[in-house]
Amino acid sequence: MAKRTRSAALLPPVRRNDRPLFFVVAIIVALACMSGVAARAAWSASSAWTSDLSGAMTVEVRPRAGDDPSELARRAAEAVARTPGVAAATAMTRAEQEDLLAPWFGAEGLPADVPLPGVVDVRLERLAPATADEIAAALAAAGLDARVDDHGRWTRDLKRAAVAVRALAFGALLMLAGAAVAVTGFATRASLAARADVVEVLHLVGARDEFIAKAFTGRFIGLGVRAGILGAFLAALAAAGFWAVSGGLAPVEDNFLPRFSFAPADVIILASAPLVSAFVAAMTARETVLKELRRTY
Amino acid sequence: MVRLENVGLRYGRGPEILRDLTLKLEPGSFHFLTGPSGAGKTSLLRLLYLAHPPTRGLISLFGEDVTGAARRRKVDLRRKVGVVFQEFRLLDHVDVFENVSLPLRVAGRERWEYEEDVRELLTWVGLGERSHALPPTLSGGEKQRVAIARAVVGKPDILLADEPTGNVDPEMGRRLMRLFTELNRLGATVLIATHDPDLIRAVNAPALRLDDGQVTRLGKAAR
Ligand SMILES: Nc1ncnc2c1ncn2[C@@H]1O[C@H](COP(=O)(O)OP(=O)(O)OP(=O)(O)O)[C@@H](O)[C@H]1O
Ligand SMILES: [Mg+2]
């Protein structure tokens, strides 16, 4: 004979009916985890980019007729390097510039007679960086006609894009939470209807609404935890797949796009998924049952 | 103890099952409720165990108006009323012991507090050996005894029973009636709906006749 628990469950198990809910919640959790991880990745990528970009400036010296751009760049680099707040200033050679332009002009490089401006790559001090105006003043003092690009347009765009991605992810999380609440509420009402006779007996022998709700909540906590674990696992698989496809453990090259990688925050997102889904499922079930019961006499 | 004043009841847009019904049951009294099938006996009991509100009129239990009572208060009142349902209403997925102890369990009592009392009661109704059986495996009479045991286990102040002895042999019927008379002796108000004249004779208690939406008192002598 089967071992008896001290107090048998007051609701008959109807596993067959709970299964679709289990999979739907698992899928919702997987999507929520994926958008969480994607938002996290976009955010760290954008901060990596912006800190790269905001720690550097580019100076472009316009050559006047007859000037040698490389010579102008060398003089500009000297002038900028003396400015306080600049860590290093390097004049780019024509060869280096041609390297950078290669993706647009092909391997043969530029025709020799195409003029290129003198370009200086400026690295700023971390703690007290020079401003674009200070560098421009130093260049003007050296008698150079130069334009300073502080990459501000790029960093602003990137920051805006990162904020947009985060807002999107947050919106997706809200919608997914709404879907989870709706589907759990629906399933709870179905579950309540399937056990209406039992619920009525409990009600008539003097059970409080909270007592009846608890019988349902317990079941939905278990379902939420199990579906949350499966969902987080699916999301982790998807993220690992994405990571492998986007380069995985291949040797790091100097790519324009930083590679997707796992972060400690991802572990927190994935690990909290079962807890959050159990909480959402249990609370929804509880509120739904209480609301339905209040409609009875 | 139990009072109804000008109570009317209709289901949906159907005819009035109970009409202008006024009735008072004294504390500690014992009554039978008779009347033709479909007269509304079950409906009247349902009003008294707060399964359904009356369409109009006033119902009070223990001197307290129940129709306007708060939800939580209704639960407190239900816990003082033991009910034997006409169709038993046992939980099919838990055993006899769990079914009988249900009112105690939902009231928050611990198993160790009531386990012995429940076993004793089960023995009294002849189900001592069947305490682990599930209701679907019981005979009609056995189910009825489980339903009765569940109704009396909490020593309610009001006991309502709907055809409680329809499925048992006369000897078991008398034995079960002893549960009700004993409870009544301890002070409970008892109202039993039945068609069985033998049962009424055996207890020798006054009967109320429900017919055409109204009650008439038959008294002990008039049958
Ligand atoms: N839930 C319901 N909805 C609609 N009509 C109902 C409902 N319950 C009972 N009735 C009707 O109310 C009337 C009284 O029914 P009730 O069950 O109270 O009679 P009764 O006196 O208990 O009969 P019996 O002796 O056969 O048990 C019947 O005509 C029945 O059809
Ligand atoms: Mg009836």
XYZ file of C-alpha atoms and ligand atoms in Angstrom:
552
model
C 0.000 0.000 0.000
C 1.238 3.452 -0.888
C 2.632 5.524 1.936
C 0.132 8.058 3.186
C 1.054 11.679 3.598
C -0.014 13.196 6.874
C -2.638 15.288 5.184
C -3.803 14.278 1.740
C -4.100 16.998 -0.889
C -7.600 18.404 -0.856
C -7.629 18.977 -4.595
C -7.593 16.018 -6.928
C -4.555 16.067 -9.178
C -5.391 16.769 -12.819
C -1.908 16.656 -14.324
C -3.159 16.305 -17.862
C -4.843 19.716 -17.671
C -1.837 21.468 -16.196
C 0.596 20.347 -18.893
C -0.195 22.953 -21.591
C 0.143 25.675 -18.946
C 3.499 24.243 -17.932
C 4.877 24.511 -21.474
C 3.424 27.941 -22.135
C 4.913 29.302 -18.916
C 8.271 27.657 -19.739
C 8.281 29.335 -23.156
C 7.345 32.705 -21.680
C 10.131 32.370 -19.125
C 12.592 31.419 -21.899
C 11.621 34.511 -23.926
C 11.826 36.732 -20.865
C 15.284 35.394 -20.005
C 16.443 35.887 -23.574
C 15.303 39.489 -23.682
C 16.898 40.063 -20.280
C 20.206 38.593 -21.410
C 20.047 40.443 -24.743
C 19.422 43.746 -22.975
C 22.293 43.057 -20.630
C 24.610 42.202 -23.543
C 23.584 45.292 -25.508
C 24.156 47.442 -22.475
C 27.634 46.101 -21.736
C 28.583 46.260 -25.421
C 27.483 49.870 -25.649
C 29.364 50.845 -22.507
C 32.478 49.111 -23.843
C 32.136 51.021 -27.109
C 31.428 54.370 -25.513
C 34.309 54.098 -23.051
C 36.587 53.233 -26.005
C 35.300 56.169 -27.975
C 35.135 58.736 -25.216
C 38.727 58.018 -24.140
C 39.939 59.075 -27.572
C 39.679 61.888 -30.099
C 40.727 62.292 -33.679
C 42.414 65.376 -35.069
C 42.237 66.066 -38.773
C 44.684 68.629 -40.160
C 43.667 70.255 -43.427
C 46.700 70.583 -45.702
C 47.196 73.827 -47.563
C 48.470 73.634 -51.134
C 52.022 72.325 -51.189
C 52.062 71.069 -47.588
C 52.993 67.474 -46.824
C 50.088 66.004 -44.814
C 52.390 63.619 -42.922
C 54.589 66.491 -41.823
C 51.522 68.499 -40.728
C 50.223 65.500 -38.771
C 53.583 65.072 -37.052
C 53.576 68.754 -35.986
C 49.966 68.522 -34.828
C 50.778 65.391 -32.795
C 53.601 67.255 -31.065
C 51.348 70.207 -30.244
C 48.553 67.995 -28.937
C 50.856 65.767 -26.879
C 51.995 68.853 -24.915
C 48.413 69.708 -23.941
C 47.534 68.752 -20.325
C 45.068 65.863 -20.145
C 46.408 64.087 -23.215
C 48.046 60.730 -22.615
C 49.375 60.199 -26.146
C 49.037 61.646 -29.621
C 50.171 59.653 -32.629
C 50.288 60.853 -36.208
C 48.933 58.260 -38.590
C 51.080 57.448 -41.594
C 49.574 57.285 -45.067
C 50.016 53.508 -44.933
C 47.975 53.264 -41.728
C 45.222 55.406 -43.184
C 45.150 53.317 -46.332
C 44.797 50.226 -44.120
C 41.755 51.736 -42.462
C 40.248 52.697 -45.808
C 40.958 49.328 -47.422
C 37.434 47.956 -46.775
C 36.046 50.771 -48.934
C 38.699 51.070 -51.623
C 39.983 47.506 -51.979
C 43.329 45.895 -51.409
C 45.162 47.866 -54.132
C 44.738 50.924 -51.969
C 44.200 54.485 -53.025
C 45.698 55.931 -56.172
C 48.849 57.714 -55.064
C 47.591 61.101 -56.232
C 44.492 61.144 -53.978
C 45.271 63.572 -51.129
C 44.614 62.459 -47.558
C 44.399 64.828 -44.601
C 46.861 64.476 -41.776
C 45.281 62.480 -39.011
C 46.308 62.332 -35.351
C 44.951 59.692 -33.018
C 44.632 61.218 -29.532
C 44.402 59.139 -26.317
C 43.164 61.076 -23.313
C 44.127 60.799 -19.665
C 41.487 58.784 -17.824
C 41.087 61.007 -14.788
C 41.374 64.531 -16.190
C 40.831 64.287 -19.945
C 41.479 67.325 -22.146
C 38.420 68.797 -23.841
C 38.074 69.165 -27.589
C 38.263 72.961 -27.181
C 41.581 72.783 -25.293
C 43.078 70.615 -28.021
C 41.716 72.900 -30.751
C 43.266 75.901 -28.949
C 46.646 74.130 -28.765
C 46.476 73.393 -32.513
C 45.492 76.977 -33.362
C 48.399 78.224 -31.241
C 50.711 76.025 -33.326
C 49.268 77.670 -36.464
C 47.521 74.603 -37.764
C 44.139 74.526 -39.470
C 42.641 71.453 -37.783
C 39.333 69.984 -36.835
C 38.932 68.011 -33.565
C 36.453 65.163 -33.517
C 35.592 64.052 -29.975
C 33.376 61.185 -31.298
C 30.523 62.816 -29.393
C 28.046 62.076 -32.161
C 28.936 58.372 -32.042
C 28.849 58.037 -28.281
C 25.546 59.898 -28.111
C 24.056 57.658 -30.792
C 25.367 54.551 -29.117
C 24.046 55.587 -25.724
C 20.692 56.353 -27.256
C 20.656 52.974 -29.007
C 21.564 51.202 -25.766
C 18.794 53.006 -23.896
C 16.370 52.070 -26.668
C 17.413 48.392 -26.492
C 16.972 48.441 -22.737
C 13.542 50.061 -23.026
C 12.557 47.490 -25.642
C 13.700 44.634 -23.437
C 11.840 46.117 -20.497
C 8.710 46.471 -22.618
C 9.093 42.868 -23.763
C 9.448 41.736 -20.136
C 6.299 43.621 -19.177
C 4.346 42.117 -22.054
C 5.630 38.638 -21.243
C 4.685 39.111 -17.599
C 1.245 40.177 -18.768
C 1.024 37.061 -20.933
C 2.105 34.905 -17.990
C -0.558 36.454 -15.764
C -3.238 36.062 -18.430
C -2.431 32.439 -19.210
C -2.120 31.505 -15.533
C -5.385 33.243 -14.742
C -7.070 31.370 -17.558
C -5.608 28.052 -16.419
C -6.601 28.757 -12.823
C -10.191 29.387 -13.804
C -10.206 26.174 -15.850
C -8.675 24.321 -12.932
C -11.223 25.835 -10.566
C -14.076 24.872 -12.885
C -12.768 21.312 -13.189
C -12.813 21.013 -9.397
C -15.924 23.086 -8.757
C -17.622 20.267 -6.837
C -14.679 19.877 -4.482
C -14.403 23.632 -4.011
C -18.113 23.845 -3.175
C -17.833 21.128 -0.552
C -14.835 22.854 1.051
C -16.794 26.100 1.015
C -19.875 24.513 2.614
C -18.013 22.713 5.391
C -16.574 26.047 6.488
C -13.332 26.631 4.578
C -12.259 30.235 4.234
C -11.510 31.589 0.777
C -7.821 31.851 1.692
C -7.764 28.168 2.654
C -9.175 27.149 -0.727
C -6.871 29.572 -2.565
C -3.887 28.064 -0.773
C -4.721 24.615 -2.099
C -4.398 26.043 -5.614
C -1.419 28.291 -4.869
C 0.681 25.378 -3.648
C 0.164 23.585 -6.907
C 0.962 26.644 -9.017
C 4.176 27.379 -7.084
C 5.451 23.925 -8.048
C 4.405 24.442 -11.648
C 6.036 27.903 -11.750
C 9.328 26.595 -10.387
C 9.467 23.663 -12.800
C 8.451 25.758 -15.815
C 10.910 28.477 -14.741
C 13.786 25.998 -14.583
C 12.950 24.619 -18.029
C 12.538 28.153 -19.459
C 15.849 29.371 -17.994
C 17.544 26.250 -19.333
C 16.118 26.866 -22.825
C 17.235 30.503 -22.695
C 20.739 29.465 -21.587
C 20.879 27.011 -24.506
C 19.782 29.728 -26.929
C 22.361 32.177 -25.544
C 25.099 29.539 -25.736
C 24.080 28.818 -29.334
C 24.238 32.500 -30.193
C 27.621 32.800 -28.492
C 29.012 29.825 -30.432
C 27.694 31.154 -33.755
C 29.009 34.678 -33.108
C 32.565 33.397 -32.678
C 32.643 31.541 -29.397
C 36.109 30.695 -28.221
C 37.848 31.654 -31.479
C 40.948 33.836 -30.963
C 39.965 37.432 -30.315
C 40.441 39.645 -33.315
C 40.049 43.342 -33.331
C 36.440 43.277 -34.510
C 34.346 46.387 -34.833
C 31.472 44.640 -32.999
C 32.440 43.411 -29.540
C 31.663 39.737 -29.228
C 28.644 38.506 -27.264
C 29.831 36.991 -24.017
C 28.319 35.679 -20.775
C 28.369 37.932 -17.747
C 27.669 37.306 -14.048
C 24.452 39.286 -14.478
C 23.209 36.589 -16.872
C 23.532 33.959 -14.151
C 21.422 36.160 -11.881
C 18.804 36.640 -14.614
C 18.609 32.912 -15.348
C 18.709 31.811 -11.710
C 15.964 34.202 -10.648
C 13.640 33.065 -13.459
C 12.156 30.059 -11.588
C 11.610 32.180 -8.479
C 9.963 34.999 -10.397
C 7.760 32.661 -12.432
C 6.731 30.726 -9.308
C 5.855 33.997 -7.610
C 3.883 35.302 -10.593
C 2.057 31.976 -11.063
C 1.221 31.635 -7.370
C 0.039 35.222 -6.961
C -2.061 35.061 -10.119
C -3.636 31.763 -9.074
C -4.374 33.111 -5.613
C -5.946 36.341 -6.803
C -7.961 34.520 -9.477
C -9.329 31.975 -7.003
C -10.195 34.655 -4.445
C -11.918 36.727 -7.099
C -13.937 33.749 -8.365
C -14.873 32.677 -4.832
C -16.091 36.137 -3.919
C -18.698 35.717 -6.626
C -20.262 32.838 -4.661
C -22.585 33.384 -1.680
C -31.795 29.976 17.077
C -33.136 29.533 13.547
C -35.584 32.108 12.230
C -37.043 32.760 8.813
C -39.286 35.727 8.134
C -41.300 36.105 4.948
C -38.661 34.183 3.056
C -39.156 33.758 -0.668
C -37.004 31.702 -3.001
C -36.996 31.228 -6.735
C -34.288 29.882 -9.015
C -33.621 32.302 -11.848
C -36.906 33.184 -13.506
C -38.594 29.984 -12.314
C -41.614 29.758 -10.031
C -41.381 30.622 -6.334
C -40.317 27.442 -4.521
C -40.767 29.019 -1.098
C -43.370 31.724 -0.553
C -43.604 34.050 2.397
C -42.222 31.381 4.644
C -42.023 32.240 8.331
C -40.560 29.728 10.742
C -38.844 29.633 14.089
C -36.879 26.734 15.566
C -36.125 27.011 19.273
C -32.575 26.356 20.471
C -32.095 22.674 21.247
C -35.246 21.631 19.401
C -35.571 18.554 17.174
C -37.780 18.685 14.074
C -38.471 16.628 11.030
C -39.201 18.256 7.705
C -41.547 16.399 5.403
C -43.399 17.130 2.233
C -43.788 15.790 -1.268
C -40.824 15.394 -3.543
C -39.988 18.715 -5.173
C -41.693 20.701 -2.401
C -38.447 22.530 -1.623
C -37.069 20.717 1.431
C -33.538 20.659 0.060
C -33.923 24.271 -1.043
C -34.949 25.323 2.460
C -32.009 23.505 4.024
C -29.668 25.116 1.494
C -30.807 28.518 2.702
C -30.067 27.475 6.279
C -26.545 26.213 5.608
C -25.830 29.377 3.635
C -25.320 27.781 0.250
C -27.682 30.222 -1.369
C -29.263 33.569 -0.502
C -33.057 33.861 -0.293
C -34.712 35.887 -3.032
C -36.355 37.925 -0.319
C -37.038 37.846 3.391
C -34.873 37.513 6.449
C -32.930 34.555 7.799
C -31.202 34.609 11.146
C -29.103 32.015 12.916
C -28.105 32.355 16.573
C -30.035 35.629 16.616
C -27.831 37.046 13.862
C -29.091 38.206 10.474
C -27.174 36.131 7.950
C -28.377 37.499 4.643
C -26.443 40.706 5.154
C -23.510 39.173 7.035
C -19.948 39.729 5.828
C -18.265 36.918 3.928
C -15.911 36.043 6.777
C -18.787 36.001 9.218
C -20.729 33.567 7.036
C -17.790 31.151 7.259
C -17.882 31.390 11.065
C -21.608 30.615 10.971
C -21.182 27.696 8.552
C -18.691 26.136 10.944
C -21.437 25.924 13.567
C -23.766 24.111 11.176
C -23.329 20.432 10.353
C -24.907 19.223 7.129
C -25.745 15.808 5.708
C -26.256 16.456 2.009
C -28.918 14.491 0.166
C -26.327 13.453 -2.432
C -23.555 13.025 0.198
C -20.969 15.249 -1.508
C -17.912 13.299 -0.422
C -14.471 14.078 -1.822
C -13.773 11.091 -4.054
C -9.996 11.418 -4.084
C -9.388 11.319 -0.328
C -10.176 8.435 2.013
C -12.991 8.000 4.511
C -10.928 9.293 7.408
C -10.014 12.485 5.515
C -13.612 13.008 4.428
C -14.938 12.736 7.954
C -12.264 15.023 9.418
C -12.657 17.628 6.666
C -14.662 20.199 8.678
C -12.035 20.068 11.433
C -9.191 20.331 8.983
C -10.594 23.335 7.145
C -11.199 24.995 10.507
C -7.455 24.764 11.106
C -7.445 21.953 13.671
C -4.407 19.664 13.821
C -4.675 15.974 13.083
C -3.343 14.868 16.470
C -6.152 16.821 18.140
C -8.956 14.960 16.400
C -7.535 11.677 15.125
C -8.824 9.607 18.047
C -12.297 11.188 18.034
C -12.646 10.578 14.320
C -11.614 6.909 14.662
C -14.122 6.425 17.458
C -16.880 8.011 15.403
C -16.001 5.822 12.414
C -16.270 2.745 14.601
C -19.669 3.921 15.853
C -21.041 4.234 12.319
C -19.561 0.819 11.462
C -16.761 2.075 9.224
C -13.819 1.396 11.536
C -12.366 -1.049 9.034
C -12.999 1.183 6.032
C -11.170 4.327 7.115
C -8.656 4.086 4.273
C -11.213 3.338 1.563
C -11.947 5.880 -1.131
C -15.629 6.901 -1.479
C -16.087 5.483 -5.007
C -15.411 2.019 -3.561
C -18.141 2.365 -0.901
C -21.756 1.204 -1.044
C -24.544 3.794 -0.955
C -25.211 3.127 2.709
C -21.538 3.346 3.583
C -21.273 6.693 1.793
C -24.287 7.899 3.715
C -22.633 6.967 7.003
C -19.472 8.856 6.007
C -21.630 11.899 5.187
C -23.353 11.689 8.571
C -20.084 11.246 10.447
C -18.692 14.319 8.668
C -21.770 16.350 9.642
C -21.545 15.545 13.347
C -17.779 15.375 13.824
C -17.451 19.074 14.692
C -20.280 18.899 17.297
C -22.250 21.598 15.478
C -24.828 23.826 17.169
C -27.228 23.257 14.304
C -27.533 19.963 12.466
C -29.299 19.813 9.119
C -29.773 16.437 7.458
C -31.335 15.802 4.065
C -32.743 12.257 3.797
C -29.963 10.889 6.005
C -31.214 7.323 6.270
C -32.545 6.616 2.800
C -29.849 4.115 1.919
C -29.385 2.054 5.075
C -31.275 -0.821 6.645
C -33.748 0.056 9.439
C -31.422 -1.083 12.198
C -28.527 1.060 10.947
C -31.042 3.864 10.416
C -31.968 3.793 14.102
C -28.307 3.621 15.086
C -27.540 6.703 12.975
C -30.514 8.546 14.433
C -28.897 8.038 17.841
C -26.047 10.286 16.635
C -28.568 13.036 15.999
C -30.547 12.566 19.213
C -27.309 12.463 21.184
C -26.127 15.695 19.563
C -29.571 17.178 20.292
C -29.297 16.091 23.929
C -26.027 18.054 24.095
C -27.908 21.160 22.967
C -27.849 21.151 19.183
C -30.845 22.264 17.147
C -31.687 19.476 14.706
C -33.732 19.563 11.514
C -34.043 16.407 9.428
C -35.733 16.243 6.051
C -37.216 12.823 5.434
C -39.999 10.907 3.734
C -39.683 8.022 6.161
C -42.681 7.827 8.575
C -40.989 5.034 10.567
C -38.081 7.318 11.318
C -40.414 10.062 12.523
C -42.297 7.614 14.720
C -39.081 6.176 16.142
C -37.824 9.522 17.377
C -41.186 10.940 18.274
C -40.293 14.513 17.449
C -42.541 17.194 15.897
C -42.658 17.424 12.123
C -42.939 20.389 9.796
C -44.705 19.862 6.531
C -43.543 21.824 3.527
C -46.060 22.100 0.754
C -46.882 24.734 -1.807
C -44.078 26.979 -0.572
C -45.389 27.103 2.986
C -44.716 25.196 6.229
C -47.290 23.830 8.605
C -46.489 22.357 11.999
C -47.814 18.848 12.347
C -46.928 18.330 15.983
C -45.988 14.990 17.463
C -49.408 13.431 17.316
C -50.608 14.453 13.881
C -49.192 12.193 11.197
N -30.494 24.706 -8.662
C -31.768 24.699 -9.077
N -32.117 25.411 -10.162
C -33.385 25.450 -10.578
N -34.393 24.796 -9.974
C -34.104 24.067 -8.878
C -32.780 23.982 -8.375
N -32.792 23.198 -7.280
C -34.061 22.802 -7.108
N -34.854 23.317 -8.061
C -36.316 23.132 -8.169
O -36.874 23.539 -6.928
C -37.917 22.656 -6.560
C -37.658 22.119 -5.161
O -36.513 21.290 -5.207
P -35.931 20.636 -3.887
O -34.734 19.856 -4.274
O -35.757 21.684 -2.867
O -37.111 19.664 -3.462
P -37.161 18.554 -2.319
O -38.324 18.866 -1.481
O -35.861 18.468 -1.650
O -37.427 17.241 -3.155
P -36.968 15.725 -2.828
O -37.878 15.223 -1.756
O -37.207 15.000 -4.097
O -35.559 15.763 -2.437
C -37.967 21.579 -7.617
O -39.057 21.893 -8.483
C -36.683 21.696 -8.349
O -36.859 21.417 -9.709
Mg -34.373 17.074 -1.552
